[in-house]
PDB file of C-alpha atoms in Angstrom:
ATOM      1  CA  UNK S   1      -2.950  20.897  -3.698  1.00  0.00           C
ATOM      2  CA  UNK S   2      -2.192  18.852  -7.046  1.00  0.00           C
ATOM      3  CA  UNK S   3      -1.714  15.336  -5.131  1.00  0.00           C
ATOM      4  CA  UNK S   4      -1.926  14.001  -1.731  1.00  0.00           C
ATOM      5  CA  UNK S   5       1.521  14.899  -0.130  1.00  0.00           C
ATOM      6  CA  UNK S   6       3.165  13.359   2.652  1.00  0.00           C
ATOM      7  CA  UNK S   7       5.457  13.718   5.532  1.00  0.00           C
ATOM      8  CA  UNK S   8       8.196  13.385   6.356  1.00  0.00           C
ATOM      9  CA  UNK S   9       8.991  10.948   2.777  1.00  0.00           C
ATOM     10  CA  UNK S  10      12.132   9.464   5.672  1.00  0.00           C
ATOM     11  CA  UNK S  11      11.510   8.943   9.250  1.00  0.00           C
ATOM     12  CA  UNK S  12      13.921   7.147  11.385  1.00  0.00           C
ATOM     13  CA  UNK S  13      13.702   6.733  14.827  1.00  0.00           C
ATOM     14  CA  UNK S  14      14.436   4.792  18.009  1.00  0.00           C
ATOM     15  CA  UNK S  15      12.769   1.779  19.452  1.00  0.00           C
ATOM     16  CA  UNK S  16      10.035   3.544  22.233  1.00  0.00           C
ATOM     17  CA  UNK S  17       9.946   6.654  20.732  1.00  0.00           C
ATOM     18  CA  UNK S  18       6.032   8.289  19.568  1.00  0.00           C
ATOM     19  CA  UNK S  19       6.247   9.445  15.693  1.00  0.00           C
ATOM     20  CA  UNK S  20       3.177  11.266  13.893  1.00  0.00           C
ATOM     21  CA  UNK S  21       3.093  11.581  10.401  1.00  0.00           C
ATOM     22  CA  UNK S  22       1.397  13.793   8.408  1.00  0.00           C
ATOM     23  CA  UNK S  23      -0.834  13.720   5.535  1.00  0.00           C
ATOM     24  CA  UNK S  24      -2.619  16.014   3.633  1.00  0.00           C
ATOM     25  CA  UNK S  25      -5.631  15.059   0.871  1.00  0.00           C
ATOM     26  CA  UNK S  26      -6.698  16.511  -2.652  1.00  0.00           C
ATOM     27  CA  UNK S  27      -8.586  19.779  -1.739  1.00  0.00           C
ATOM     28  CA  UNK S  28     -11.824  18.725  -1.047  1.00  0.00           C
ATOM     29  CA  UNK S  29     -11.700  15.028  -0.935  1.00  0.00           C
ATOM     30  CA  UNK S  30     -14.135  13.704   1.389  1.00  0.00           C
ATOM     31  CA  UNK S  31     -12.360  10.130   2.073  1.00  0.00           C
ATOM     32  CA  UNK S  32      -8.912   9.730   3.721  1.00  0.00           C
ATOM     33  CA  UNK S  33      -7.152   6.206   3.622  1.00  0.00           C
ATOM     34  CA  UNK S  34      -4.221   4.744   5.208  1.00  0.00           C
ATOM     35  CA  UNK S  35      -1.895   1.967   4.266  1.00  0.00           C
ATOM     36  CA  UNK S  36       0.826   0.320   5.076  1.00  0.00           C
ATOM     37  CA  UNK S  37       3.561  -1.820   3.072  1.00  0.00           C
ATOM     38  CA  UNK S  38       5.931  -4.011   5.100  1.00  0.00           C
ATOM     39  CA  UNK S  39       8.873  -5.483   3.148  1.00  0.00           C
ATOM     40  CA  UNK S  40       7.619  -8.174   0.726  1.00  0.00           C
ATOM     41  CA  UNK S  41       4.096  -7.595   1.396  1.00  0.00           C
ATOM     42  CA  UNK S  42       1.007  -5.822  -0.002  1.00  0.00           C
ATOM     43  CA  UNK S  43      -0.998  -3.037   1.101  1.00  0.00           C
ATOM     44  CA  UNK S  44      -2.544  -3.229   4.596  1.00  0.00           C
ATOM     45  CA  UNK S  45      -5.072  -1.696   5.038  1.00  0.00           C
ATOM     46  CA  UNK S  46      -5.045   0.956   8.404  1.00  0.00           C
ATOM     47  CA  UNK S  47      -7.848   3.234   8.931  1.00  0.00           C
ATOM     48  CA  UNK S  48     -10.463   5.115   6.689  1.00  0.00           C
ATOM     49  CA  UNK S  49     -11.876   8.779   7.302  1.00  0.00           C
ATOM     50  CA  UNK S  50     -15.320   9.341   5.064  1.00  0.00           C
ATOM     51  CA  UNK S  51     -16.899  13.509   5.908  1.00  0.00           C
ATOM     52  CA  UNK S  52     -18.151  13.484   9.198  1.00  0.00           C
ATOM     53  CA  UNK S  53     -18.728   9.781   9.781  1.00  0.00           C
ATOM     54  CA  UNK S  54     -17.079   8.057  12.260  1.00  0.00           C
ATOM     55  CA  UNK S  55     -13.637   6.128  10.921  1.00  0.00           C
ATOM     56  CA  UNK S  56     -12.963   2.794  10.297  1.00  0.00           C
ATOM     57  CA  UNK S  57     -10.283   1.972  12.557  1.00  0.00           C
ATOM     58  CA  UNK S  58     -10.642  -1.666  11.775  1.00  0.00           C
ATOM     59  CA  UNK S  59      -7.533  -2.220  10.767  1.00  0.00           C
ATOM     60  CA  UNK S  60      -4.868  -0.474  12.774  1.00  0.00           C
ATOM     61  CA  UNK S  61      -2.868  -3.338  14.304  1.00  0.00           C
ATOM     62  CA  UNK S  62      -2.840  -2.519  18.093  1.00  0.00           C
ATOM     63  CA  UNK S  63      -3.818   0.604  20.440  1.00  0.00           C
ATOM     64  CA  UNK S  64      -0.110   1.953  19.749  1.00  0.00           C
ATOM     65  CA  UNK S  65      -1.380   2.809  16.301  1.00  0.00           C
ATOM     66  CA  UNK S  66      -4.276   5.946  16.418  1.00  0.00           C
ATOM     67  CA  UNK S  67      -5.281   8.561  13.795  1.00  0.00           C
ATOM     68  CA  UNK S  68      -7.162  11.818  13.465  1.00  0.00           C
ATOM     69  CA  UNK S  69      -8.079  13.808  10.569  1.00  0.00           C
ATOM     70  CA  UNK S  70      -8.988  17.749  11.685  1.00  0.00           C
ATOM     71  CA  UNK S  71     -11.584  19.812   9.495  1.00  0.00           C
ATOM     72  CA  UNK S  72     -12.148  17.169   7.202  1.00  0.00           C
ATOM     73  CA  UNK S  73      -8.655  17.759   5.464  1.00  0.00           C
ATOM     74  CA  UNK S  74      -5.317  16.980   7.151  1.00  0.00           C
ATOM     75  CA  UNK S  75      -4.756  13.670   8.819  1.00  0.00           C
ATOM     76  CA  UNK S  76      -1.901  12.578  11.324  1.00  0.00           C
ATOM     77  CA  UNK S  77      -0.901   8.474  11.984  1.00  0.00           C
ATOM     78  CA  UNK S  78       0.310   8.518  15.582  1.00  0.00           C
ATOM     79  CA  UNK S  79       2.178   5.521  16.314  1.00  0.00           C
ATOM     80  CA  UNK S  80       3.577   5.007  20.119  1.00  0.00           C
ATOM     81  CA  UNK S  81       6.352   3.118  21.533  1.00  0.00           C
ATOM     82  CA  UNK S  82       7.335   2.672  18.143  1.00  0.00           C
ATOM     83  CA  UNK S  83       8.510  -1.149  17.675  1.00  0.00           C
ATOM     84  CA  UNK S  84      10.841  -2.349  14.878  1.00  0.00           C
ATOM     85  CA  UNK S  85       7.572  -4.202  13.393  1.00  0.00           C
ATOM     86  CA  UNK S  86       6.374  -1.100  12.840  1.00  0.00           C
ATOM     87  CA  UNK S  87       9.011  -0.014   9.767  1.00  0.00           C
ATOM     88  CA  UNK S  88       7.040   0.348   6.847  1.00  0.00           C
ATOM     89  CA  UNK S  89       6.204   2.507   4.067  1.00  0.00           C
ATOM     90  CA  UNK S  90       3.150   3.993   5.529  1.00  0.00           C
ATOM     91  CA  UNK S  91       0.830   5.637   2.538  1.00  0.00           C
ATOM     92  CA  UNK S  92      -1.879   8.105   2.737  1.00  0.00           C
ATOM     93  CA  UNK S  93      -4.416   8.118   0.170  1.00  0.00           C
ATOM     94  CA  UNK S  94      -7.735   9.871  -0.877  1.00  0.00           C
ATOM     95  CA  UNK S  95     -10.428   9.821  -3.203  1.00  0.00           C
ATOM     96  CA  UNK S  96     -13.477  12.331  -4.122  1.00  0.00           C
ATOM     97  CA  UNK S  97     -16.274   9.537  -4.402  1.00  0.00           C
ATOM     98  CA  UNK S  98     -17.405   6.504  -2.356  1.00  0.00           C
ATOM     99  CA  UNK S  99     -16.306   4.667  -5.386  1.00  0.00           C
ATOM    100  CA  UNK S 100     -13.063   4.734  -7.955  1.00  0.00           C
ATOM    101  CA  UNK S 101      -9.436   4.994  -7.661  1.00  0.00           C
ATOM    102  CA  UNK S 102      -7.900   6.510  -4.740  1.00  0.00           C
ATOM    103  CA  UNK S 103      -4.992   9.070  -5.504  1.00  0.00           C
ATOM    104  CA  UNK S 104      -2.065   7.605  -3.212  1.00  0.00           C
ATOM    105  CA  UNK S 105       0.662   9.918  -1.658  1.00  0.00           C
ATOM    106  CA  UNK S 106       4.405   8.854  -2.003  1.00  0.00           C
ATOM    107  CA  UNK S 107       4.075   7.436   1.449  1.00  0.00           C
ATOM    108  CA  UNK S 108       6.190   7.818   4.585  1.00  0.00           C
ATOM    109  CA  UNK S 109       8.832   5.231   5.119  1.00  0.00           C
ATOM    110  CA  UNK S 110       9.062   4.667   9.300  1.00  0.00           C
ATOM    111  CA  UNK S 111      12.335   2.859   9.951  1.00  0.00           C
ATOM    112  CA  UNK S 112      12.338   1.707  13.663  1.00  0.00           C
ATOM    113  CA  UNK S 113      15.968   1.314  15.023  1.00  0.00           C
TER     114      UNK S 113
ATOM    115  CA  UNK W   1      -7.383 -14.508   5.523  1.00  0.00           C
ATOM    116  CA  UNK W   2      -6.477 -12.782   2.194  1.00  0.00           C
ATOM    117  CA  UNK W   3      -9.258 -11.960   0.627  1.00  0.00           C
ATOM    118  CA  UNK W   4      -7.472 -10.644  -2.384  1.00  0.00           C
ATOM    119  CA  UNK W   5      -4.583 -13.320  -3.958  1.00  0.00           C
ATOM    120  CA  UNK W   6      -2.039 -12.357  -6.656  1.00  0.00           C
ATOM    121  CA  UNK W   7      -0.163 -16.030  -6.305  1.00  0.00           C
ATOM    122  CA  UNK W   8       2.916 -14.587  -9.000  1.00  0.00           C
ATOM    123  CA  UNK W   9       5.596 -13.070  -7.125  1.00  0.00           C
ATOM    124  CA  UNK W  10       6.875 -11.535 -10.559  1.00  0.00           C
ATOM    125  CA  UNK W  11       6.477 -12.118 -14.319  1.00  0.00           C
ATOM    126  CA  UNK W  12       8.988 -11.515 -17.100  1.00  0.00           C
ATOM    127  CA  UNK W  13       7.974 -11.134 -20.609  1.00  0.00           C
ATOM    128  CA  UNK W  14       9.640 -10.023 -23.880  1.00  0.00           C
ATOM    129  CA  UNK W  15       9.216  -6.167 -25.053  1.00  0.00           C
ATOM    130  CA  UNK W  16       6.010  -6.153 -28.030  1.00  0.00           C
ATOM    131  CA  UNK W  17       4.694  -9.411 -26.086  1.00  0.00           C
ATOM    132  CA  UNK W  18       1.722  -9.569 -23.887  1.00  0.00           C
ATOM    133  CA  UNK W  19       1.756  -9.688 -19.999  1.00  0.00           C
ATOM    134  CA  UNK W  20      -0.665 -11.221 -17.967  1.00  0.00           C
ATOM    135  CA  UNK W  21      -1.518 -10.354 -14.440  1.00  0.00           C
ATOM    136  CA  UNK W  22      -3.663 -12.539 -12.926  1.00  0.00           C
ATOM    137  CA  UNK W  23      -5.707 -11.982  -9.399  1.00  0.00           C
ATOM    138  CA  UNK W  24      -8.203 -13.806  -7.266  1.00  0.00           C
ATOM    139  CA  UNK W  25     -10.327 -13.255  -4.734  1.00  0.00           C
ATOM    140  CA  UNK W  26     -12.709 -14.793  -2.026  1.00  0.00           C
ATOM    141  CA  UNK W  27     -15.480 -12.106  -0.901  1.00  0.00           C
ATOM    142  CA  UNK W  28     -18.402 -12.150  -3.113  1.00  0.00           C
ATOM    143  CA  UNK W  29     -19.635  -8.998  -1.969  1.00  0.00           C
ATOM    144  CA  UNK W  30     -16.875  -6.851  -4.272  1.00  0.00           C
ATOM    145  CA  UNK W  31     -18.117  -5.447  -6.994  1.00  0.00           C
ATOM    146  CA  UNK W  32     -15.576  -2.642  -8.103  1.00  0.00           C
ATOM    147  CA  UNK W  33     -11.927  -4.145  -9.074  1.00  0.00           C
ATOM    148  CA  UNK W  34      -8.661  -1.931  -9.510  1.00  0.00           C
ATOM    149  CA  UNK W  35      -5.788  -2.483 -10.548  1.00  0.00           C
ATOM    150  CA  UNK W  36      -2.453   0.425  -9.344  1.00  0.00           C
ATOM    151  CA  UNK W  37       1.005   0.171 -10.558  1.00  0.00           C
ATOM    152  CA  UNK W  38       3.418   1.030  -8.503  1.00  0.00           C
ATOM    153  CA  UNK W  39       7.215   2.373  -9.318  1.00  0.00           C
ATOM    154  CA  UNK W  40       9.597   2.361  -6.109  1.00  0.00           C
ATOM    155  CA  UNK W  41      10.055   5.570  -3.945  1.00  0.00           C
ATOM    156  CA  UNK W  42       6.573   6.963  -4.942  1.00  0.00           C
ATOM    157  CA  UNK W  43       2.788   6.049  -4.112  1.00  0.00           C
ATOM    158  CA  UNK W  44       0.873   3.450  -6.381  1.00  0.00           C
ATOM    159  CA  UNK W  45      -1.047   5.346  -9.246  1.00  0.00           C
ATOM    160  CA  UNK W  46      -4.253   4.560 -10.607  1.00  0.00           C
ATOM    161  CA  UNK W  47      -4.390   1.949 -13.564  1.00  0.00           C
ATOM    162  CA  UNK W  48      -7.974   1.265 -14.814  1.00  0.00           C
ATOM    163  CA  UNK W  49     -10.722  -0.273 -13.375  1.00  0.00           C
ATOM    164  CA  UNK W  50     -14.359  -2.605 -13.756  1.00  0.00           C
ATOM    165  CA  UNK W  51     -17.168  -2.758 -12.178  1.00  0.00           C
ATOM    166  CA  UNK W  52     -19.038  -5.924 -11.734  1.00  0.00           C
ATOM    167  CA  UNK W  53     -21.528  -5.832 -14.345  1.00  0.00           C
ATOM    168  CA  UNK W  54     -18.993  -5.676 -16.683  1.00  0.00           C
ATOM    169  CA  UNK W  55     -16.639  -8.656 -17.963  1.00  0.00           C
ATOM    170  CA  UNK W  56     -14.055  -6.444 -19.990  1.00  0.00           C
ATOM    171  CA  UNK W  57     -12.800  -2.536 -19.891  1.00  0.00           C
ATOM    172  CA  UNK W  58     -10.365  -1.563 -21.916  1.00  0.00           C
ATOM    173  CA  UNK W  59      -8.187   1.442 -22.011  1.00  0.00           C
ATOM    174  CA  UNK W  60      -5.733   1.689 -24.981  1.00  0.00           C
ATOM    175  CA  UNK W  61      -2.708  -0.953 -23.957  1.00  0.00           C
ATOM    176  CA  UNK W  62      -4.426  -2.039 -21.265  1.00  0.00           C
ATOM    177  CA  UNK W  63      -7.554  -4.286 -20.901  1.00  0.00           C
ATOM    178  CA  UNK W  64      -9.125  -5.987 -17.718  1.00  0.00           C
ATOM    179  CA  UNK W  65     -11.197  -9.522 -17.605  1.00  0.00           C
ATOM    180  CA  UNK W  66     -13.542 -10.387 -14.679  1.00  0.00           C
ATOM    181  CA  UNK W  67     -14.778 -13.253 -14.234  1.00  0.00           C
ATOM    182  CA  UNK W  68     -17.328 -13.366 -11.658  1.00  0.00           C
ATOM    183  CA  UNK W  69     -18.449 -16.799 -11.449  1.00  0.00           C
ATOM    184  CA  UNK W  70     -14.445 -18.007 -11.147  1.00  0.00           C
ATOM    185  CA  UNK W  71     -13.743 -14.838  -8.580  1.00  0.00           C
ATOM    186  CA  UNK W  72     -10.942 -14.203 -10.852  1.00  0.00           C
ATOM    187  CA  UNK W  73      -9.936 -11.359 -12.970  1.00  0.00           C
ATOM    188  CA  UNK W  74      -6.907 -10.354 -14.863  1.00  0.00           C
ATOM    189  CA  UNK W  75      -4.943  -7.380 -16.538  1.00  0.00           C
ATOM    190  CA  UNK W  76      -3.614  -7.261 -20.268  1.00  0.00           C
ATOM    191  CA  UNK W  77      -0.713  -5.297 -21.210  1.00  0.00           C
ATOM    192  CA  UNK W  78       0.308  -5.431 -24.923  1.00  0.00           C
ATOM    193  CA  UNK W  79       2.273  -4.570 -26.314  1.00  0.00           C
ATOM    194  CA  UNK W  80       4.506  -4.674 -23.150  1.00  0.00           C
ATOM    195  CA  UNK W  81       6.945  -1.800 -23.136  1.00  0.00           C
ATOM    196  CA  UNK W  82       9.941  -1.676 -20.457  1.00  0.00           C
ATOM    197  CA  UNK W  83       8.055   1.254 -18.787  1.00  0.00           C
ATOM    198  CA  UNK W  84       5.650  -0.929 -17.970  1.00  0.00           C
ATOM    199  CA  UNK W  85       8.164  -2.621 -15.136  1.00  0.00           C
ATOM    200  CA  UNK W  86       6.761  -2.145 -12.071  1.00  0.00           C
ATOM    201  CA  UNK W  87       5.023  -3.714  -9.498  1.00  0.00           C
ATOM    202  CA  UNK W  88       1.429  -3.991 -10.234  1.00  0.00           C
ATOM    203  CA  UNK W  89      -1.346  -4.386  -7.553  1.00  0.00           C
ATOM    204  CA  UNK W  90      -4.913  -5.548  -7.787  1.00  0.00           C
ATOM    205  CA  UNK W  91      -7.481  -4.169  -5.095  1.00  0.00           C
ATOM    206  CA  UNK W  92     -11.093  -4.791  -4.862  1.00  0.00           C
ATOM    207  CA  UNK W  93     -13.856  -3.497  -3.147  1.00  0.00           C
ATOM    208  CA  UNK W  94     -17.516  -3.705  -1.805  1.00  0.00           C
ATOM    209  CA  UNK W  95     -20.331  -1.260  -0.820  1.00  0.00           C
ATOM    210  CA  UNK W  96     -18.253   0.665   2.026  1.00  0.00           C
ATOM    211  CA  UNK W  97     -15.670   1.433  -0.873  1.00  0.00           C
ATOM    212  CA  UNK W  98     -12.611   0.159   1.285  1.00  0.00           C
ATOM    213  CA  UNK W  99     -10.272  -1.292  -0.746  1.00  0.00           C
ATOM    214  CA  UNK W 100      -8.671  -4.363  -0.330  1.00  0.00           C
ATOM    215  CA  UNK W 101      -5.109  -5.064  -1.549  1.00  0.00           C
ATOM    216  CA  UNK W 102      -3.427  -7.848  -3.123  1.00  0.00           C
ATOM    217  CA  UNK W 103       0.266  -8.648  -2.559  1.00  0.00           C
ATOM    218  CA  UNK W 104       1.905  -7.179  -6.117  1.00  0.00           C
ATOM    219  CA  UNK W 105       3.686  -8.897  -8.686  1.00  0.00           C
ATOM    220  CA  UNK W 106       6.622  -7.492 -10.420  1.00  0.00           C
ATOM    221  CA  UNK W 107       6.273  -7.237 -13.678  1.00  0.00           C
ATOM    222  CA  UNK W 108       9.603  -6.826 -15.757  1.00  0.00           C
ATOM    223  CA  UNK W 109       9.380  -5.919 -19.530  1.00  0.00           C
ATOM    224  CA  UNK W 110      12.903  -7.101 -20.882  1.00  0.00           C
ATOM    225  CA  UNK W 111      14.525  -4.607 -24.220  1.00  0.00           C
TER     226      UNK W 111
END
């Protein structure tokens, strides 16, 4: 497609509950980022897909948080037993090179209730 | 341990004046600095960028300063225009190309 594009844009859901959410790159990216943005902070920094190379999953915050990306293209964020530290605008981005700007989705905003 | 600081929540500056967005950072193995602006309800977009064998790029209102031996770099706006209010973010990063976000600061441009 045109732009990396994201869903669901809203997501609300209860305390416990599992959510995925969806993300899928440029055509024929190679590198798959995501981010998060709590209220009042910056961009933190999740896990990083590059071709066939195993991810980075340095920074996803606990073993609640996992993430796959299937044929080198789509990518889902599974977060279980959602908690309300978890509500965030979660953002999906991708880029074509191992350098340069990343092209950023409009991002998922996970409100945990 | 933030590796990338932008220490000004916000910044307010006069339409036709210049803004200054300043970042700093701590890991001396960056060498590829970004800077995204960022509108609410959408993703950050792509502003310009420098590499670290460069000291200055500039790309018609806008114009970014790195200063390697001070770890510091900053973005030029002018003139300032009220479209330019937004939060602005500056990201670095190293060989792996991961990028490395600071914090924002709203810029607002007043009429």
């Amino acid at each position: 497609g045109a732009g990396v594009s994201q869903s669901p844009s809203n997501k609300v859901t209860e305390k416990g509950k599992d959510v995925e959410l969806r993300c899928d790159p440029i055509s024929g990216h190679t590198a798959l980022y995501w981010y998060r943005q709590s209220l009042g902070q910056g961009l933190e920094f999740l896990i990083y897909f590059q071709g066939n190379s195993a991810p980075d999953k340095s920074g996803l915050p606990s073993d609640r948080f996992s993430a796959e990306r299937t044929g080198g293209s789509v990518s889902t964020l599974t977060i279980q037993r959602t908690q309300q530290e978890d509500s965030a605008v979660y953002l999906c981005a991708s880029s074509l090179y191992t350098s340069g700007g990343y092209t950023f989705g409009s991002g998922t905003r996970l409100t945990v209730v | 341990d933030q590796q990338v600081k932008q220490n000004s929540p916000s910044l307010s500056v006069q339409e036709g004046r210049i803004s200054i967005l300043n970042c700093d950072y701590t890991n001396s193995m960056f060498d590829y600095f970004l800077w995204y602006k960022k509108y609410p309800a959408e993703g950050p977009t792509f502003l310009i960028s420098i590499s670290s064998i460069k000291d200055k790029n500039e790309d018609g209102r806008f114009t970014v300063f790195l200063n390697k031996s001070a770890k510091h770099l900053s973005l030029h706006i002018v003139p300032s225009q009220p479209g330019d209010s937004a939060v602005y973010f500056c990201a670095a990063a190293g060989a792996n190309s991961k990028l490395t976000f600071g914090k924002g600061i709203t810029l607002s441009v007043r009429p």
